[in-house]
Amino acid sequence: MVLMESTDKGITGPSPGYTRQSRFNYIRDCELKVPYQTTKKMLLVSADNAVRQLLSNAIANSRGAPSVTKCADVEHGLRELARDQFDCVVLDINLPQHTTAEAVTPFVSSSIIHPPVIAYTGSDGDHAIQAALDAGALNFLTPDLLCPIPLERILTTAITINRLRIDQRHTLKALQQEREILANAQRVAHMGSWEHDLHSAKTIWSDGLYEVLNCTPSDSPPSLDDFTKRMPIDSLARFEPAFQTLQNDGIPFDMEHRIYRDDGMLRTVLHIAECIRNDRGDAIGLRGIVQDISDRKQTERAMERVLRMECVGELSGGIAHDFNNLLGIIIGSMGLAQRAAADRPDIQERIDTALKAARRGKDLTSKMLHFASQGSRTGEPTNVNIVISEMMDMLQKSLT
């Protein structure tokens, strides 16, 4: 006998196919498997005054003697349910002008978290009981179950199962929130994950991985080939041996490789994978993460260019400093030669040309030193005609 079922909607009551013979087995299983919960406040709904009195007396004789609020119709019961909190609702499903489903449904859909509904039927018919359970009732009562022990067991197990169901809803909600947080984190980090079961050979991709690859999930589950076929030859040549080592020996890998997205863009990813083992240490699966690091690699390349320019600047600064010292000696020597050749106009002209070239070289080294130091430099207007005319003699001798 199944105590309860766990489905996507949560924990439910007795499973379909219930028979009269199995009812007491179900109560007994509940008593054995479900911890005791006290019933303090109960809502009783029945249009028959005799039934209300019968149920009230039976409930009063049960352990704890919970307080009972009596209602003669569904509307009155729903108003009381909205006004107060109850541990349990006992509902007579033989209400006039209501089918079993019409009687039960308003009480199980009145709020997200509602008290358990126990259906009462005086006919003791399996069809009516099954209809009530299908409509959302958690358990049932018949006249032969109104003696203290069966009644007490039904009430306490219904309340406990309902609390387990509420806890399950909270847990599922928290799990869904965790999944949303993980999905958002993967999206922000341009990251996705995958998991491969070694026994079933099934592979699961996270939504983030589909996003990294700019593809949409298909009806068929993804495979290793769906991933490797996107790799260039050089990346595939490095990935396959690492994956085989992970699969055969359980040795994790951490590597960067390139992969094509569905839009044709070639991206660089960081791929980390490890082996999943059970409590005995046996390999049961593989899992990994794939992070798109293309933007980071581009930033790194830009930083490398900046560092190279800084190195060039430091090197040029050292060269310029040494060359500036040499030019100082040349200019000083040319100044002495200029005074010694004051009576030789032909030599004086050549010395003037050499001095102009040396001074331009000194100005060039000053600019190189400025580039190396990254300091501020004040610009000043220059007459281009004067600069060209001063260089004419040097240019004529250089080009002829």
GROMACS .gro file of C-alpha atoms in nm:
model
  400
    1MET     CA    1   0.000   0.000   0.000
    2VAL     CA    2   0.141   0.339  -0.104
    3LEU     CA    3   0.135   0.599   0.173
    4MET     CA    4   0.161   0.903  -0.053
    5GLU     CA    5   0.280   0.997  -0.397
    6SER     CA    6   0.545   1.256  -0.484
    7THR     CA    7   0.483   1.432  -0.814
    8ASP     CA    8   0.572   1.761  -0.979
    9LYS     CA    9   0.278   1.913  -0.785
   10GLY     CA   10   0.419   1.791  -0.454
   11ILE     CA   11   0.321   1.524  -0.205
   12THR     CA   12  -0.031   1.396  -0.253
   13GLY     CA   13  -0.262   1.170  -0.056
   14PRO     CA   14  -0.358   0.812  -0.132
   15SER     CA   15  -0.286   0.700  -0.482
   16PRO     CA   16  -0.560   0.634  -0.742
   17GLY     CA   17  -0.718   0.291  -0.751
   18TYR     CA   18  -0.820   0.305  -0.386
   19THR     CA   19  -1.038   0.017  -0.257
   20ARG     CA   20  -1.236  -0.039   0.059
   21GLN     CA   21  -1.006  -0.324   0.159
   22SER     CA   22  -0.699  -0.101   0.148
   23ARG     CA   23  -0.838   0.190   0.354
   24PHE     CA   24  -0.743   0.057   0.693
   25ASN     CA   25  -0.400  -0.047   0.561
   26TYR     CA   26  -0.349   0.312   0.448
   27ILE     CA   27  -0.443   0.445   0.795
   28ARG     CA   28  -0.212   0.194   0.959
   29ASP     CA   29   0.076   0.288   0.728
   30CYS     CA   30   0.021   0.655   0.807
   31GLU     CA   31   0.032   0.582   1.179
   32LEU     CA   32   0.359   0.392   1.141
   33LYS     CA   33   0.540   0.624   0.899
   34VAL     CA   34   0.417   0.974   0.981
   35PRO     CA   35   0.499   1.152   1.309
   36TYR     CA   36   0.208   1.265   1.526
   37GLN     CA   37   0.069   1.618   1.477
   38THR     CA   38  -0.193   1.774   1.705
   39THR     CA   39  -0.520   1.909   1.563
   40LYS     CA   40  -0.624   2.230   1.739
   41LYS     CA   41  -0.879   2.402   1.516
   42MET     CA   42  -1.108   2.233   1.268
   43LEU     CA   43  -1.361   2.358   1.012
   44LEU     CA   44  -1.662   2.132   0.961
   45VAL     CA   45  -1.886   2.185   0.655
   46SER     CA   46  -2.209   1.990   0.608
   47ALA     CA   47  -2.561   2.080   0.504
   48ASP     CA   48  -2.704   1.799   0.718
   49ASN     CA   49  -2.747   1.896   1.082
   50ALA     CA   50  -2.738   1.529   1.189
   51VAL     CA   51  -2.407   1.478   1.008
   52ARG     CA   52  -2.262   1.791   1.167
   53GLN     CA   53  -2.364   1.664   1.510
   54LEU     CA   54  -2.229   1.316   1.436
   55LEU     CA   55  -1.892   1.447   1.324
   56SER     CA   56  -1.872   1.701   1.610
   57ASN     CA   57  -1.929   1.430   1.869
   58ALA     CA   58  -1.671   1.203   1.707
   59ILE     CA   59  -1.412   1.481   1.690
   60ALA     CA   60  -1.481   1.584   2.050
   61ASN     CA   61  -1.401   1.229   2.163
   62SER     CA   62  -1.067   1.221   1.979
   63ARG     CA   63  -0.734   1.300   2.140
   64GLY     CA   64  -0.680   1.671   2.202
   65ALA     CA   65  -1.051   1.754   2.150
   66PRO     CA   66  -0.991   2.027   1.887
   67SER     CA   67  -1.227   2.321   1.863
   68VAL     CA   68  -1.477   2.289   1.577
   69THR     CA   69  -1.634   2.565   1.367
   70LYS     CA   70  -1.951   2.440   1.196
   71CYS     CA   71  -2.079   2.562   0.861
   72ALA     CA   72  -2.391   2.461   0.673
   73ASP     CA   73  -2.274   2.534   0.316
   74VAL     CA   74  -1.965   2.590   0.102
   75GLU     CA   75  -1.996   2.969   0.093
   76HIS     CA   76  -2.010   2.994   0.471
   77GLY     CA   77  -1.714   2.757   0.499
   78LEU     CA   78  -1.504   2.963   0.257
   79ARG     CA   79  -1.579   3.282   0.453
   80GLU     CA   80  -1.466   3.117   0.776
   81LEU     CA   81  -1.154   2.983   0.602
   82ALA     CA   82  -1.065   3.332   0.481
   83ARG     CA   83  -1.129   3.482   0.826
   84ASP     CA   84  -0.942   3.234   1.046
   85GLN     CA   85  -0.668   2.970   1.034
   86PHE     CA   86  -0.761   2.603   1.063
   87ASP     CA   87  -0.553   2.290   1.096
   88CYS     CA   88  -0.800   2.081   0.898
   89VAL     CA   89  -1.128   2.097   0.699
   90VAL     CA   90  -1.380   1.811   0.723
   91LEU     CA   91  -1.614   1.845   0.425
   92ASP     CA   92  -1.935   1.650   0.369
   93ILE     CA   93  -1.923   1.587  -0.005
   94ASN     CA   94  -2.295   1.499  -0.016
   95LEU     CA   95  -2.387   1.864  -0.039
   96PRO     CA   96  -2.706   1.954  -0.227
   97GLN     CA   97  -2.659   2.124  -0.565
   98HIS     CA   98  -2.286   2.039  -0.561
   99THR     CA   99  -2.094   1.755  -0.720
  100THR     CA  100  -1.804   1.610  -0.527
  101ALA     CA  101  -1.553   1.809  -0.731
  102GLU     CA  102  -1.757   2.131  -0.696
  103ALA     CA  103  -1.764   2.086  -0.319
  104VAL     CA  104  -1.393   2.009  -0.274
  105THR     CA  105  -1.227   2.238  -0.532
  106PRO     CA  106  -1.302   2.580  -0.368
  107PHE     CA  107  -1.136   2.469  -0.044
  108VAL     CA  108  -0.816   2.339  -0.206
  109SER     CA  109  -0.781   2.639  -0.440
  110SER     CA  110  -0.874   2.911  -0.191
  111SER     CA  111  -0.508   2.989  -0.124
  112ILE     CA  112  -0.163   2.864  -0.216
  113ILE     CA  113  -0.120   2.709   0.128
  114HIS     CA  114  -0.449   2.567   0.250
  115PRO     CA  115  -0.537   2.330   0.535
  116PRO     CA  116  -0.585   1.964   0.439
  117VAL     CA  117  -0.934   1.871   0.327
  118ILE     CA  118  -1.082   1.544   0.455
  119ALA     CA  119  -1.388   1.433   0.260
  120TYR     CA  120  -1.678   1.273   0.448
  121THR     CA  121  -1.931   1.054   0.274
  122GLY     CA  122  -2.212   0.865   0.440
  123SER     CA  123  -2.254   0.634   0.141
  124ASP     CA  124  -1.914   0.469   0.195
  125GLY     CA  125  -1.883   0.441  -0.182
  126ASP     CA  126  -1.540   0.408  -0.342
  127HIS     CA  127  -1.650   0.614  -0.642
  128ALA     CA  128  -1.736   0.918  -0.428
  129ILE     CA  129  -1.413   0.880  -0.227
  130GLN     CA  130  -1.202   0.859  -0.541
  131ALA     CA  131  -1.376   1.164  -0.688
  132ALA     CA  132  -1.297   1.362  -0.371
  133LEU     CA  133  -0.932   1.254  -0.375
  134ASP     CA  134  -0.902   1.343  -0.743
  135ALA     CA  135  -1.046   1.687  -0.670
  136GLY     CA  136  -0.776   1.757  -0.410
  137ALA     CA  137  -0.895   1.607  -0.082
  138LEU     CA  138  -0.606   1.463   0.115
  139ASN     CA  139  -0.799   1.188   0.293
  140PHE     CA  140  -1.151   1.065   0.361
  141LEU     CA  141  -1.392   0.965   0.638
  142THR     CA  142  -1.682   0.721   0.636
  143PRO     CA  143  -1.920   0.633   0.922
  144ASP     CA  144  -1.722   0.319   1.006
  145LEU     CA  145  -1.408   0.533   1.061
  146LEU     CA  146  -1.559   0.771   1.321
  147CYS     CA  147  -1.443   0.569   1.621
  148PRO     CA  148  -1.164   0.746   1.814
  149ILE     CA  149  -0.850   0.562   1.697
  150PRO     CA  150  -0.913   0.557   1.318
  151LEU     CA  151  -1.046   0.914   1.328
  152GLU     CA  152  -0.747   1.037   1.526
  153ARG     CA  153  -0.509   0.868   1.285
  154ILE     CA  154  -0.680   1.014   0.980
  155LEU     CA  155  -0.676   1.368   1.122
  156THR     CA  156  -0.316   1.363   1.241
  157THR     CA  157  -0.176   1.200   0.929
  158ALA     CA  158  -0.364   1.441   0.701
  159ILE     CA  159  -0.226   1.741   0.890
  160THR     CA  160   0.128   1.597   0.889
  161ILE     CA  161   0.118   1.511   0.520
  162ASN     CA  162  -0.011   1.860   0.443
  163ARG     CA  163   0.272   2.017   0.643
  164LEU     CA  164   0.520   1.798   0.458
  165ARG     CA  165   0.364   1.917   0.135
  166ILE     CA  166   0.394   2.280   0.245
  167ASP     CA  167   0.759   2.225   0.341
  168GLN     CA  168   0.815   2.065   0.003
  169ARG     CA  169   0.667   2.369  -0.171
  170HIS     CA  170   0.896   2.598   0.025
  171THR     CA  171   1.191   2.376  -0.059
  172LEU     CA  172   1.101   2.367  -0.428
  173LYS     CA  173   1.060   2.745  -0.428
  174ALA     CA  174   1.399   2.790  -0.263
  175LEU     CA  175   1.551   2.546  -0.512
  176GLN     CA  176   1.397   2.738  -0.800
  177GLN     CA  177   1.541   3.061  -0.661
  178GLU     CA  178   1.884   2.897  -0.632
  179ARG     CA  179   1.858   2.783  -0.993
  180GLU     CA  180   1.764   3.134  -1.104
  181ILE     CA  181   2.059   3.279  -0.912
  182LEU     CA  182   2.293   3.024  -1.071
  183ALA     CA  183   2.150   3.090  -1.417
  184ASN     CA  184   2.191   3.467  -1.373
  185ALA     CA  185   2.545   3.422  -1.244
  186GLN     CA  186   2.634   3.208  -1.546
  187ARG     CA  187   2.476   3.462  -1.780
  188VAL     CA  188   2.667   3.754  -1.626
  189ALA     CA  189   2.995   3.558  -1.627
  190HIS     CA  190   2.937   3.432  -1.986
  191MET     CA  191   2.960   3.083  -1.846
  192GLY     CA  192   2.779   2.753  -1.892
  193SER     CA  193   2.808   2.404  -1.751
  194TRP     CA  194   2.760   2.047  -1.870
  195GLU     CA  195   2.726   1.706  -1.708
  196HIS     CA  196   2.773   1.361  -1.861
  197ASP     CA  197   2.644   1.034  -1.714
  198LEU     CA  198   2.892   0.753  -1.783
  199HIS     CA  199   2.631   0.477  -1.741
  200SER     CA  200   2.352   0.617  -1.959
  201ALA     CA  201   2.589   0.819  -2.183
  202LYS     CA  202   2.347   1.113  -2.154
  203THR     CA  203   2.474   1.469  -2.151
  204ILE     CA  204   2.302   1.774  -2.002
  205TRP     CA  205   2.386   2.133  -2.094
  206SER     CA  206   2.287   2.429  -1.881
  207ASP     CA  207   2.104   2.724  -2.032
  208GLY     CA  208   2.424   2.921  -1.989
  209LEU     CA  209   2.617   2.685  -2.216
  210TYR     CA  210   2.356   2.719  -2.489
  211GLU     CA  211   2.396   3.095  -2.450
  212VAL     CA  212   2.776   3.076  -2.472
  213LEU     CA  213   2.744   2.879  -2.796
  214ASN     CA  214   2.459   3.104  -2.919
  215CYS     CA  215   2.242   2.801  -2.993
  216THR     CA  216   1.895   2.684  -2.888
  217PRO     CA  217   1.810   2.353  -2.719
  218SER     CA  218   1.685   2.084  -2.955
  219ASP     CA  219   1.442   1.800  -2.896
  220SER     CA  220   1.728   1.550  -2.876
  221PRO     CA  221   1.973   1.572  -2.583
  222PRO     CA  222   2.317   1.717  -2.662
  223SER     CA  223   2.621   1.495  -2.704
  224LEU     CA  224   2.998   1.528  -2.694
  225ASP     CA  225   3.004   1.549  -3.075
  226ASP     CA  226   2.773   1.852  -3.062
  227PHE     CA  227   3.050   2.029  -2.870
  228THR     CA  228   3.364   1.900  -3.042
  229LYS     CA  229   3.234   1.959  -3.393
  230ARG     CA  230   3.243   2.332  -3.319
  231MET     CA  231   3.618   2.332  -3.246
  232PRO     CA  232   3.890   2.427  -3.493
  233ILE     CA  233   4.138   2.149  -3.572
  234ASP     CA  234   4.415   2.286  -3.349
  235SER     CA  235   4.181   2.315  -3.048
  236LEU     CA  236   4.031   1.972  -3.110
  237ALA     CA  237   4.380   1.818  -3.122
  238ARG     CA  238   4.445   1.946  -2.768
  239PHE     CA  239   4.097   1.882  -2.628
  240GLU     CA  240   4.046   1.518  -2.728
  241PRO     CA  241   4.351   1.375  -2.541
  242ALA     CA  242   4.260   1.576  -2.229
  243PHE     CA  243   3.900   1.453  -2.240
  244GLN     CA  244   4.005   1.091  -2.295
  245THR     CA  245   4.238   1.113  -1.995
  246LEU     CA  246   3.951   1.255  -1.787
  247GLN     CA  247   3.714   0.981  -1.903
  248ASN     CA  248   3.958   0.691  -1.860
  249ASP     CA  249   4.169   0.796  -1.562
  250GLY     CA  250   3.956   1.064  -1.393
  251ILE     CA  251   4.230   1.326  -1.426
  252PRO     CA  252   4.072   1.676  -1.447
  253PHE     CA  253   4.178   1.929  -1.706
  254ASP     CA  254   4.191   2.307  -1.718
  255MET     CA  255   4.256   2.450  -2.062
  256GLU     CA  256   4.181   2.732  -2.302
  257HIS     CA  257   4.064   2.655  -2.654
  258ARG     CA  258   3.868   2.812  -2.934
  259ILE     CA  259   3.517   2.720  -3.046
  260TYR     CA  260   3.272   2.836  -3.313
  261ARG     CA  261   2.933   2.967  -3.212
  262ASP     CA  262   2.624   2.905  -3.422
  263ASP     CA  263   2.651   3.257  -3.565
  264GLY     CA  264   2.997   3.172  -3.701
  265MET     CA  265   3.196   3.377  -3.451
  266LEU     CA  266   3.515   3.214  -3.324
  267ARG     CA  267   3.542   3.257  -2.949
  268THR     CA  268   3.802   3.166  -2.689
  269VAL     CA  269   3.676   2.972  -2.388
  270LEU     CA  270   3.815   2.851  -2.057
  271HIS     CA  271   3.719   2.486  -2.013
  272ILE     CA  272   3.750   2.312  -1.673
  273ALA     CA  273   3.625   1.957  -1.618
  274GLU     CA  274   3.640   1.691  -1.348
  275CYS     CA  275   3.518   1.340  -1.270
  276ILE     CA  276   3.210   1.271  -1.054
  277ARG     CA  277   3.249   0.982  -0.810
  278ASN     CA  278   3.007   0.804  -0.579
  279ASP     CA  279   3.065   0.722  -0.212
  280ARG     CA  280   3.272   0.418  -0.308
  281GLY     CA  281   3.500   0.626  -0.527
  282ASP     CA  282   3.369   0.484  -0.853
  283ALA     CA  283   3.347   0.721  -1.149
  284ILE     CA  284   2.981   0.775  -1.239
  285GLY     CA  285   2.998   1.088  -1.450
  286LEU     CA  286   3.185   1.391  -1.577
  287ARG     CA  287   3.108   1.759  -1.538
  288GLY     CA  288   3.262   2.083  -1.649
  289ILE     CA  289   3.221   2.455  -1.698
  290VAL     CA  290   3.283   2.657  -2.014
  291GLN     CA  291   3.344   3.030  -1.985
  292ASP     CA  292   3.369   3.267  -2.279
  293ILE     CA  293   3.689   3.465  -2.214
  294SER     CA  294   3.719   3.628  -2.557
  295ASP     CA  295   3.670   3.979  -2.420
  296ARG     CA  296   3.920   3.912  -2.143
  297LYS     CA  297   4.176   3.781  -2.392
  298GLN     CA  298   4.125   4.092  -2.605
  299THR     CA  299   4.184   4.310  -2.300
  300GLU     CA  300   4.495   4.109  -2.216
  301ARG     CA  301   4.629   4.160  -2.569
  302ALA     CA  302   4.565   4.534  -2.538
  303MET     CA  303   4.750   4.537  -2.206
  304GLU     CA  304   5.040   4.350  -2.366
  305ARG     CA  305   5.062   4.618  -2.636
  306VAL     CA  306   5.066   4.886  -2.367
  307LEU     CA  307   5.342   4.701  -2.181
  308ARG     CA  308   5.543   4.668  -2.502
  309MET     CA  309   5.508   5.041  -2.563
  310GLU     CA  310   5.626   5.105  -2.209
  311CYS     CA  311   5.928   4.884  -2.273
  312VAL     CA  312   5.999   5.070  -2.597
  313GLY     CA  313   5.969   5.398  -2.412
  314GLU     CA  314   6.214   5.288  -2.142
  315LEU     CA  315   6.456   5.157  -2.408
  316SER     CA  316   6.429   5.474  -2.617
  317GLY     CA  317   6.479   5.685  -2.305
  318GLY     CA  318   6.806   5.507  -2.230
  319ILE     CA  319   6.926   5.541  -2.588
  320ALA     CA  320   6.822   5.906  -2.606
  321HIS     CA  321   7.003   5.984  -2.282
  322ASP     CA  322   7.330   5.831  -2.408
  323PHE     CA  323   7.292   5.991  -2.751
  324ASN     CA  324   7.219   6.327  -2.588
  325ASN     CA  325   7.552   6.304  -2.403
  326LEU     CA  326   7.731   6.232  -2.731
  327LEU     CA  327   7.560   6.524  -2.902
  328GLY     CA  328   7.666   6.752  -2.616
  329ILE     CA  329   8.028   6.661  -2.680
  330ILE     CA  330   7.983   6.710  -3.057
  331ILE     CA  331   7.818   7.051  -3.017
  332GLY     CA  332   8.085   7.164  -2.773
  333SER     CA  333   8.364   7.051  -3.005
  334MET     CA  334   8.200   7.216  -3.306
  335GLY     CA  335   8.175   7.542  -3.108
  336LEU     CA  336   8.551   7.534  -3.044
  337ALA     CA  337   8.617   7.455  -3.411
  338GLN     CA  338   8.393   7.743  -3.513
  339ARG     CA  339   8.603   7.993  -3.313
  340ALA     CA  340   8.930   7.848  -3.443
  341ALA     CA  341   8.814   7.883  -3.804
  342ALA     CA  342   8.684   8.240  -3.771
  343ASP     CA  343   8.909   8.352  -4.064
  344ARG     CA  344   8.806   8.059  -4.290
  345PRO     CA  345   8.459   8.131  -4.435
  346ASP     CA  346   8.447   7.804  -4.634
  347ILE     CA  347   8.508   7.595  -4.322
  348GLN     CA  348   8.281   7.819  -4.111
  349GLU     CA  349   7.986   7.737  -4.339
  350ARG     CA  350   8.037   7.364  -4.299
  351ILE     CA  351   8.068   7.397  -3.923
  352ASP     CA  352   7.739   7.596  -3.908
  353THR     CA  353   7.561   7.319  -4.102
  354ALA     CA  354   7.697   7.052  -3.867
  355LEU     CA  355   7.594   7.252  -3.561
  356LYS     CA  356   7.238   7.292  -3.694
  357ALA     CA  357   7.215   6.916  -3.753
  358ALA     CA  358   7.354   6.842  -3.405
  359ARG     CA  359   7.107   7.080  -3.242
  360ARG     CA  360   6.819   6.913  -3.434
  361GLY     CA  361   6.948   6.578  -3.311
  362LYS     CA  362   6.950   6.713  -2.958
  363ASP     CA  363   6.589   6.830  -3.000
  364LEU     CA  364   6.499   6.481  -3.127
  365THR     CA  365   6.657   6.314  -2.823
  366SER     CA  366   6.464   6.558  -2.602
  367LYS     CA  367   6.142   6.434  -2.762
  368MET     CA  368   6.246   6.072  -2.706
  369LEU     CA  369   6.318   6.146  -2.342
  370HIS     CA  370   5.976   6.310  -2.314
  371PHE     CA  371   5.814   5.997  -2.464
  372ALA     CA  372   6.000   5.776  -2.219
  373SER     CA  373   5.903   5.985  -1.917
  374GLN     CA  374   5.538   6.035  -2.028
  375GLY     CA  375   5.564   6.388  -1.897
  376SER     CA  376   5.371   6.691  -2.018
  377ARG     CA  377   5.522   6.898  -2.300
  378THR     CA  378   5.420   7.249  -2.399
  379GLY     CA  379   5.386   7.305  -2.773
  380GLU     CA  380   5.505   7.620  -2.942
  381PRO     CA  381   5.434   7.762  -3.291
  382THR     CA  382   5.692   7.682  -3.564
  383ASN     CA  383   5.756   7.850  -3.896
  384VAL     CA  384   5.783   7.561  -4.139
  385ASN     CA  385   5.950   7.775  -4.407
  386ILE     CA  386   6.233   7.864  -4.171
  387VAL     CA  387   6.284   7.501  -4.072
  388ILE     CA  388   6.300   7.391  -4.438
  389SER     CA  389   6.535   7.672  -4.539
  390GLU     CA  390   6.770   7.583  -4.253
  391MET     CA  391   6.780   7.224  -4.373
  392MET     CA  392   6.821   7.302  -4.742
  393ASP     CA  393   7.200   7.288  -4.739
  394MET     CA  394   7.205   6.956  -4.550
  395LEU     CA  395   6.936   6.810  -4.774
  396GLN     CA  396   7.122   6.917  -5.091
  397LYS     CA  397   7.440   6.745  -4.975
  398SER     CA  398   7.246   6.435  -4.865
  399LEU     CA  399   7.043   6.394  -5.183
  400THR     CA  400   7.311   6.481  -5.443
   0.00000   0.00000   0.00000
